[in-house]
Coordinates of C-alpha atoms in Angstrom, one line a residue:
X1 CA -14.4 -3.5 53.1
X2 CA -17.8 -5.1 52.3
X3 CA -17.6 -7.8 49.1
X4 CA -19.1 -6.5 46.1
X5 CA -19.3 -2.6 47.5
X6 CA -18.3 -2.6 44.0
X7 CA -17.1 0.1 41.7
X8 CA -17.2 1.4 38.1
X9 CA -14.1 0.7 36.1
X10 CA -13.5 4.4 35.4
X11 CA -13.6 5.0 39.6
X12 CA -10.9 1.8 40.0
X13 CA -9.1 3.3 37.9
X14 CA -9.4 6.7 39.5
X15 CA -8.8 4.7 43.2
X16 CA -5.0 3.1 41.2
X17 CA -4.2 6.5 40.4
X18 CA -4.6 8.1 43.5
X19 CA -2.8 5.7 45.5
X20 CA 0.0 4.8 43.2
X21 CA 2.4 7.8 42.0
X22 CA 5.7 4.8 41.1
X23 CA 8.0 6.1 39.1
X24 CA 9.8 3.3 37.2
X25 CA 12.9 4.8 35.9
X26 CA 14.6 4.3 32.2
X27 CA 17.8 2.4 31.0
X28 CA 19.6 2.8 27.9
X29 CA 19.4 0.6 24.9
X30 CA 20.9 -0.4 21.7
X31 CA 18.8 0.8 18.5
X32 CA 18.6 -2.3 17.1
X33 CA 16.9 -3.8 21.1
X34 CA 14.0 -1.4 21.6
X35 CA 11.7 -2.3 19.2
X36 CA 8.5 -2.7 21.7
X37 CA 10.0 -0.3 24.4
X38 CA 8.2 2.8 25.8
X39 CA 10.4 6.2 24.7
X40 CA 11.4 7.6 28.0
X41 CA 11.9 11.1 26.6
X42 CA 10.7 13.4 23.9
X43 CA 13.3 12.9 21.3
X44 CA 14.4 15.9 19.8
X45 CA 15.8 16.4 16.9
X46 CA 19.9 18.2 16.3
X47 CA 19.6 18.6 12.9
X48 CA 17.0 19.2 9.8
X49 CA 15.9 15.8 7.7
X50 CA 16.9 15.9 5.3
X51 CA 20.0 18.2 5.5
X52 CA 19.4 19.3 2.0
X53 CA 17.1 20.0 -1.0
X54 CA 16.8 17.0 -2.8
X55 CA 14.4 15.6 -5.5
X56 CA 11.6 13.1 -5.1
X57 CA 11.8 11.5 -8.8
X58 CA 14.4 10.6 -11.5
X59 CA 14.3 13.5 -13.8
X60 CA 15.7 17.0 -14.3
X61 CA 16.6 19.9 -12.4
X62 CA 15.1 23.3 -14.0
X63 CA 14.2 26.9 -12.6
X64 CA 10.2 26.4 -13.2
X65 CA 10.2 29.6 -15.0
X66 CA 12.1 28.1 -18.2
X67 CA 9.4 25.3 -18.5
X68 CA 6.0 27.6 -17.8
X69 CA 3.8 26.6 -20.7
X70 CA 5.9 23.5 -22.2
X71 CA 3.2 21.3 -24.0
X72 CA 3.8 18.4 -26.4
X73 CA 2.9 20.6 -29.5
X74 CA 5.2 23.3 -28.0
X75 CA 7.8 21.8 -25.7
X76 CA 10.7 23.4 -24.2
X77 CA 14.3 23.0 -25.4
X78 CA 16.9 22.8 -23.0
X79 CA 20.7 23.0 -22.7
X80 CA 21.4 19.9 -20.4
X81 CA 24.4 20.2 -19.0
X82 CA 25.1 17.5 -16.6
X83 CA 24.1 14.9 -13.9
X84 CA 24.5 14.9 -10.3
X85 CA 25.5 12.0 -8.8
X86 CA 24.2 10.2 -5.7
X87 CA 26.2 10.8 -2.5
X88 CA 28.1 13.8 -3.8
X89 CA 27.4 17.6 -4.0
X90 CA 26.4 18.9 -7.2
X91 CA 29.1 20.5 -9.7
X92 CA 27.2 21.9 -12.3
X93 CA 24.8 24.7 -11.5
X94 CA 21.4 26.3 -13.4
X95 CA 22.9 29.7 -14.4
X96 CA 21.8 30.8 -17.5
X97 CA 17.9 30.6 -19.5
X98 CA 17.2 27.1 -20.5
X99 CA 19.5 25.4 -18.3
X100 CA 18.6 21.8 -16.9
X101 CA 20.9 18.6 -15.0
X102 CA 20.1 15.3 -14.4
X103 CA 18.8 14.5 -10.4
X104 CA 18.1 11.1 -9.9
X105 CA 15.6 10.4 -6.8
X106 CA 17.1 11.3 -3.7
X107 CA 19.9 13.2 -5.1
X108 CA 21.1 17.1 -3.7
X109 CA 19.5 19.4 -5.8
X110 CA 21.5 21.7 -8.3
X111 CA 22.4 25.5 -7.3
X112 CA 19.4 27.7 -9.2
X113 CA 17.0 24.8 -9.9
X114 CA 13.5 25.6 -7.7
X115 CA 11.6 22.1 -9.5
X116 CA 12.2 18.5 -11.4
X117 CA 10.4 17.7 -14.2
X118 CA 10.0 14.0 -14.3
X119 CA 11.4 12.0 -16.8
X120 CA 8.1 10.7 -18.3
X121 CA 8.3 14.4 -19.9
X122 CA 11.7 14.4 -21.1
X123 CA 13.1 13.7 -24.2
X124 CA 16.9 13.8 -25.0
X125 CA 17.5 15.6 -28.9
X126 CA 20.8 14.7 -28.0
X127 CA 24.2 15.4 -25.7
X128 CA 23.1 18.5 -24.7
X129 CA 20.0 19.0 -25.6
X130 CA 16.5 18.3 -23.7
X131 CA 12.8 18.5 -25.2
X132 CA 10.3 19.0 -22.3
X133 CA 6.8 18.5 -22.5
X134 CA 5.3 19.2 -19.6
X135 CA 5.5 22.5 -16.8
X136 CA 6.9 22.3 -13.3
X137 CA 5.4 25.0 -10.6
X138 CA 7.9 26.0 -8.0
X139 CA 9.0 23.3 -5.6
X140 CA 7.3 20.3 -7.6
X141 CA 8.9 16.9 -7.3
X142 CA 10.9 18.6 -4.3
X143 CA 12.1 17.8 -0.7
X144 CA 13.0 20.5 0.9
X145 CA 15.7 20.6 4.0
X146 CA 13.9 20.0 7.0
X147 CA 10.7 19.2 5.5
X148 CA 10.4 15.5 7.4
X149 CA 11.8 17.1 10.7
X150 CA 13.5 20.4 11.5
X151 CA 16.1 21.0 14.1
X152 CA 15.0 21.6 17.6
X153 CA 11.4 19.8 16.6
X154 CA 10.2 16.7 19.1
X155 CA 10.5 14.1 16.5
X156 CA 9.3 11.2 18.9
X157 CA 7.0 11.8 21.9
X158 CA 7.9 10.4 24.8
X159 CA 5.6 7.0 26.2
X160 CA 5.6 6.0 22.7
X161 CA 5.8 2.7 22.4
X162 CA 8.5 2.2 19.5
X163 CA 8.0 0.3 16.5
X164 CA 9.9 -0.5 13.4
X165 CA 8.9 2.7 11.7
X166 CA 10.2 4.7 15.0
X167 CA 13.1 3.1 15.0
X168 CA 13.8 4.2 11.0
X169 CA 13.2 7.8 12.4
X170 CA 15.7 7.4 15.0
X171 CA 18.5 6.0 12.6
X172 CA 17.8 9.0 10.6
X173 CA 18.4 11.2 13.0
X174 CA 21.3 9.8 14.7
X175 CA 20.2 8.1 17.4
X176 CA 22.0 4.8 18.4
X177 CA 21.2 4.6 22.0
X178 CA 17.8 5.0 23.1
X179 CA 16.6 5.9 26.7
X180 CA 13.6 3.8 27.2
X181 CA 11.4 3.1 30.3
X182 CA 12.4 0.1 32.1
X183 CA 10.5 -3.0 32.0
X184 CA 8.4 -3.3 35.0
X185 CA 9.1 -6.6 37.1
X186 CA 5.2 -8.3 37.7
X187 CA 4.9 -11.5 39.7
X188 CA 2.8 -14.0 38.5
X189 CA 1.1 -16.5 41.4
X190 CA -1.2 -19.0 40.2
X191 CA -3.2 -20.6 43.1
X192 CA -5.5 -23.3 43.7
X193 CA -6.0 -27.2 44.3
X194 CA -7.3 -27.9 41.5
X195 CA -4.5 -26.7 39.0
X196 CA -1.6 -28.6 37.3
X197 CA 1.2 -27.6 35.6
X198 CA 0.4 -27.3 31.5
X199 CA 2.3 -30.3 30.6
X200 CA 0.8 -32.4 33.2
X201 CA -1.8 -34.7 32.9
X202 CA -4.8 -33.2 34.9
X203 CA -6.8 -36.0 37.1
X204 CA -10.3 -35.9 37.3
X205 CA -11.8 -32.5 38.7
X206 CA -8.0 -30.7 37.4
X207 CA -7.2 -28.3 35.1
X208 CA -4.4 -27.0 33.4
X209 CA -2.8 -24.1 34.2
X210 CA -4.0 -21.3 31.8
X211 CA -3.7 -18.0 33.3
X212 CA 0.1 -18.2 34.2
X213 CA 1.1 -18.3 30.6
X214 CA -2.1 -16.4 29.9
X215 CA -0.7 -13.6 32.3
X216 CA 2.7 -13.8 31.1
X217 CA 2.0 -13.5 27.0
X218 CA -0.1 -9.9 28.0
X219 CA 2.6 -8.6 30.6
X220 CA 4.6 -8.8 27.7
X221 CA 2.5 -6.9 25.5
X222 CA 2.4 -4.3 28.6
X223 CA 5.9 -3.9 27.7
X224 CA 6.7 -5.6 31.5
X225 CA 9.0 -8.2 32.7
X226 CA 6.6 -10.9 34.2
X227 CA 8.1 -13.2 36.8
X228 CA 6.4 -16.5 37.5
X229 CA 6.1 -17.7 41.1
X230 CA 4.6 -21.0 40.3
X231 CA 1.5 -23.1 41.2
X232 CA 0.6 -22.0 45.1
X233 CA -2.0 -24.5 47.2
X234 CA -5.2 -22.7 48.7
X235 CA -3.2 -22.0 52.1
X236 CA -2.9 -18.8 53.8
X237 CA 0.9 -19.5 54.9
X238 CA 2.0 -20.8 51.6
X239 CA 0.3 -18.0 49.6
X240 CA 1.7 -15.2 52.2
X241 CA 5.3 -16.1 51.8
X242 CA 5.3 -16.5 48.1
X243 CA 3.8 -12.9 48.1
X244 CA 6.6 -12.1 50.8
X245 CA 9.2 -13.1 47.9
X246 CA 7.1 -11.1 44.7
X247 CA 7.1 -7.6 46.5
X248 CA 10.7 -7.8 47.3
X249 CA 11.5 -9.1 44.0
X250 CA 9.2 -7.2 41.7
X251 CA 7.2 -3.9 40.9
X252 CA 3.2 -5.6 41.4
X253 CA 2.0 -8.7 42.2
X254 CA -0.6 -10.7 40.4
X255 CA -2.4 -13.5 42.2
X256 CA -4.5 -15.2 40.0
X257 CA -7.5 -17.2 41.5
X258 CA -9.1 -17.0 45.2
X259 CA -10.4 -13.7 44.5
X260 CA -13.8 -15.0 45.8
X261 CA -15.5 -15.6 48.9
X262 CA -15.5 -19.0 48.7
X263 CA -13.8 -21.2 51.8
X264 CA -10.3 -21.7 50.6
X265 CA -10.1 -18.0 49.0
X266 CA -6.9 -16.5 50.5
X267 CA -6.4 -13.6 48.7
X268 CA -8.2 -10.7 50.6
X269 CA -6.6 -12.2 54.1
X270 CA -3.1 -12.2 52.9
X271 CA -3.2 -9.0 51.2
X272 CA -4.7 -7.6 54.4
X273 CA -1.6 -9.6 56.6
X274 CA 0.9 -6.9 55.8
X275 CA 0.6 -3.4 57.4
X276 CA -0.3 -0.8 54.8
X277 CA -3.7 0.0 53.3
X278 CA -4.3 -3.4 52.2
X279 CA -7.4 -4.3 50.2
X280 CA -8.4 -0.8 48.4
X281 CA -11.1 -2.8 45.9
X282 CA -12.8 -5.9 46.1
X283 CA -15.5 -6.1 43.5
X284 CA -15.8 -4.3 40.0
X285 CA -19.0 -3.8 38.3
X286 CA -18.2 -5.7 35.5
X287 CA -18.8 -8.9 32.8
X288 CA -16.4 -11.1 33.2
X289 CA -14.1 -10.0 36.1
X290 CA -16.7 -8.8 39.1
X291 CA -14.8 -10.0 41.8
X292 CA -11.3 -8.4 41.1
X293 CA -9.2 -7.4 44.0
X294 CA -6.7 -4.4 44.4
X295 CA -4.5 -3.7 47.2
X296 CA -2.0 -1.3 48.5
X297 CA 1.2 -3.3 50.6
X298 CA 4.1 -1.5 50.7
X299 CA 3.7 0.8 48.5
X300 CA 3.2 -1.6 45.8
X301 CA 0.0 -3.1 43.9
X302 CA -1.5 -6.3 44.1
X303 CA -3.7 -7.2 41.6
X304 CA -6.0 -10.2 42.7
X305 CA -7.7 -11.2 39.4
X306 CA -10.7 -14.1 39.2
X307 CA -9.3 -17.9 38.5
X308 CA -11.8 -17.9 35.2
X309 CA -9.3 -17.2 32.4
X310 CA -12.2 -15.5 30.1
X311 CA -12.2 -13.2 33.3
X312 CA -9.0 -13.4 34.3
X313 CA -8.1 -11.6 30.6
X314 CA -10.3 -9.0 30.5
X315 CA -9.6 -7.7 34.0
X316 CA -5.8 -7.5 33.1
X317 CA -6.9 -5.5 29.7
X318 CA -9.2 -3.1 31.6
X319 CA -7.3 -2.5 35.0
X320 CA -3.7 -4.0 35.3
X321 CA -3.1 -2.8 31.3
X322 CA -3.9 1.0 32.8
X323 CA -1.3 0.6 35.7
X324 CA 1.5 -1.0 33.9
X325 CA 0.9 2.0 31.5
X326 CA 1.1 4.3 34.1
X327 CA 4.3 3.3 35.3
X328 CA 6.1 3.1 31.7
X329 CA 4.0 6.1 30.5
X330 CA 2.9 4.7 27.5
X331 CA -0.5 6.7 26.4
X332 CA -2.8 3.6 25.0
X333 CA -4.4 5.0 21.8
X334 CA -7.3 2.7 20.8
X335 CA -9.4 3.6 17.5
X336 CA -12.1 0.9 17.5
X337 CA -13.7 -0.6 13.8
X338 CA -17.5 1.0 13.6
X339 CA -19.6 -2.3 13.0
X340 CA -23.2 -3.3 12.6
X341 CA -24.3 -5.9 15.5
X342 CA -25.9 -8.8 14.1
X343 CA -28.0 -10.2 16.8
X344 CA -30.6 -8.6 19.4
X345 CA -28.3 -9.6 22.8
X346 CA -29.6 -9.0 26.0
X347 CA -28.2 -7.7 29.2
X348 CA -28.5 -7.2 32.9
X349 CA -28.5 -3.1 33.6
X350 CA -25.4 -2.3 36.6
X351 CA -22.4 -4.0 35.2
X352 CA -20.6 -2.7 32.2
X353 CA -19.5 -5.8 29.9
X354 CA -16.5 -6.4 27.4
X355 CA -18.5 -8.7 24.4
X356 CA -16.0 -10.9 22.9
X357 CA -17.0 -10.0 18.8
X358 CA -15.9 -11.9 15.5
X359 CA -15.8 -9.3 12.3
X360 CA -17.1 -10.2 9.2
X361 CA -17.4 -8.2 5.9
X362 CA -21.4 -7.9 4.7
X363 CA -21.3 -6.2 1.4
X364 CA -19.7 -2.9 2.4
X365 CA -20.5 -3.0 5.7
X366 CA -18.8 -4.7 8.8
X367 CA -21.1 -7.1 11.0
X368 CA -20.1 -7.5 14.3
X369 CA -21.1 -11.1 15.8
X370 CA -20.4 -12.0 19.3
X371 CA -18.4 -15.0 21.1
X372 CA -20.8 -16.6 23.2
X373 CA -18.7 -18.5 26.2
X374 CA -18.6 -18.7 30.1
X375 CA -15.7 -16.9 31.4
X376 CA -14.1 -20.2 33.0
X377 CA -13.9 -20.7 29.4
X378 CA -10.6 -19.7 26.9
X379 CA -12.0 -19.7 23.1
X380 CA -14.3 -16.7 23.5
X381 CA -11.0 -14.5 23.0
X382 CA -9.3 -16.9 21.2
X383 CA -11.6 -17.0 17.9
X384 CA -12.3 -13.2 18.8
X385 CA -11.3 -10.1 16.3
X386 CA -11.7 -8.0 19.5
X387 CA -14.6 -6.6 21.8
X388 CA -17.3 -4.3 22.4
X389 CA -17.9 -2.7 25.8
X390 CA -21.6 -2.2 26.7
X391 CA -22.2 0.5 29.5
X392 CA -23.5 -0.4 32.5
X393 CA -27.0 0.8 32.0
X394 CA -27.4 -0.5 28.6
X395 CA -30.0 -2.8 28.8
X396 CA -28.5 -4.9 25.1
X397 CA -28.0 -3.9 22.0
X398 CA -30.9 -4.3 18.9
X399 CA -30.1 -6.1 15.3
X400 CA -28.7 -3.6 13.0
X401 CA -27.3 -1.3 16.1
X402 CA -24.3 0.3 15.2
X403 CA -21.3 -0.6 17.5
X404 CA -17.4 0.3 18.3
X405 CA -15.3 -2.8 18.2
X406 CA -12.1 -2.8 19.8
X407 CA -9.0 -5.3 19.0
X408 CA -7.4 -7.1 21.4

């Protein structure tokens, strides 16, 4: 394959999908451990929530009918003949005209009661007798059985990615082990000279290593399992048998660095070294991340993504993000902030860009401003709210443009 016969993100995408049908199987874990997991499978729900007709407020249990036209001048009087206590069915029951009992918020409604009139319209005459002040329509201040989820309905979809508020739904309904995708294995393989390890002390012309702990923070937010394979030299052998190890070992690969064409760029000979497909992409038409690499060896993936962490970022949000999705599932749902650009910004027509944007409130509005940096450099993401993606034949955006900003 030609460097730079690039594509469009949308057709790399459509090249992963049609090469890469992995399923990645599930395990099964504790409630209280999948906070962050994908759902495997729809969960479906045995039983109504909640079981029963409870109220929503502390107040009293009345058929609505007795109450229809109750007014402060002309308020109605009731015979109140009880509470119902929390945890417990209730004993006494609305049988007769002008009957009321006690609910408190949460508690099982009373046999013959069809509202609750909230306290704030009550007033106690004495033991047994109620003033109220206000009506209550049929079913007001009511939950009814099965009104939050009925039996049979899928409470959870399945690729859902769980959160704390998932995780209340599932305790409510039972649920204490939770069949969840399994973390995907990815290998991390940093390579080049010119890299140290983060807590050295680089010599001139070194850097620190960025993009393994870079790559292994966003892996995590992918929900994977990322596996570091160390610092590897520019050299064809060394680089090949460390990526020997990672497909034995692990689900994909990621070799960051020597996706060029420079000299002592390995990447696109070892990746076409093994028998299979090899290289399927070299070159996306894209700012930052152009010369990204995707192969096929062994029926895994191998994600060769540019050395430039600013680059190196962005190509794991726009292409490895959609893979590792695919294999758990999870359907990414992105609703972007509508913003007002503040600048004019320029750009070249063919590449479709990802615009590092700080947010800013101006008056009512939202002003977009972009993060100006090289992509060898870190801060443009770091001091970013999130991004803007300009299509490829967009030739910039004006002053005043409105714009879809997405957060990282």
């Amino acid at each position: 394959m030609e460097f730079f016969n690039v594509v469009t993100v949308s057709d790399a995408r459509m090249i992963i999908d049609d090469n890469f049908n992995i399923k990645i199987g599930y395990e099964i874990v504790n409630l209280d451990e999948c906070t962050g997991r994908i759902l495997y499978e729809d969960v479906i729900s045995k039983e109504d929530v909640p079981a029963f007709k409870r109220s929503a407020v502390d107040g009293y249990a009345v058929f609505s009918k007795d109450v229809f036209g109750a007014s402060e001048s002309i308020p109605s009087m009731m015979n109140l003949k009880g509470e119902v206590l929390m945890g417990q069915v209730p004993v006494e029951r609305i049988e007769f005209p002008g009957d009321c009992v006690y609910v408190p918020t949460g508690g099982m409604l009373p046999y013959g009661a069809n509202s609750v009139v909230m306290m704030e319209y009550t007033e106690r005459l004495d033991e047994s007798t109620l003033l109220i002040s206000n009506p209550a329509a049929p079913g007001e201040n009511i939950i009814d059985a099965g009104e939050d989820i009925k039996t049979g309905e899928v409470a959870i979809k399945k690729g859902t990615r769980l959160r704390p508020y998932e995780v209340g739904v599932l305790s409510s309904l039972g649920f204490l082990n939770i069949k969840v995708s399994r973390k995907p294995k990815v290998a991390i393989i940093s390579t080049g000279d010119e890299i140290v390890k983060a807590d050295g002390i680089p010599k001139p012309g070194q850097v620190r290593d960025i993009n393994t702990h870079l790559l292994y923070s966003l892996i995590m937010e992918d929900s994977g399992e990322p596996v570091v394979y160390g610092l590897i030299k520019d050299e064809f052998s060394l680089l090949k048998n460390t990526v020997e190890k990672a497909l034995s070992e692990c689900d994909a690969v990621i070799i960051s660095g020597g996706s060029s064409v420079g000299k002592k760029d390995e990447t696109v000979n070892v990746i076409n070294s093994f028998e299979g497909p090899g290289v399927l992409i070299h070159g996306i038409s894209v700012k930052p991340g152009k010369p990204t690499i995707v192969g096929k060896v062994r029926d895994k993936i191998i994600f060769g993504l540019p050395g430039h962490p600013l680059a190196c970022a962005v190509m794991h949000r726009v292409i490895v993000s959609h893979y590792l999705n695919s294999l758990t599932g999870h359907k990414l749902l992105e609703y972007p902030v509508t913003c007002t650009f503040n600048i004019n910004y320029h750009k070249a027509k063919g590449r479709e860009e990802y615009l590092p944007v700080m947010l800013d409130y101006d008056g009512d509005k939202i002003k977009a401003t972009p993060v100006f940096g090289k992509s060898g450099l870190m801060t443009g993401f770091s001091k970013a709210w999130g991004y803007i993606r300009i299509e490829k034949n967009q030739e910039g955006i004006k002053e005043g443009q409105v714009v879809y900003a997405y957060k990282f």
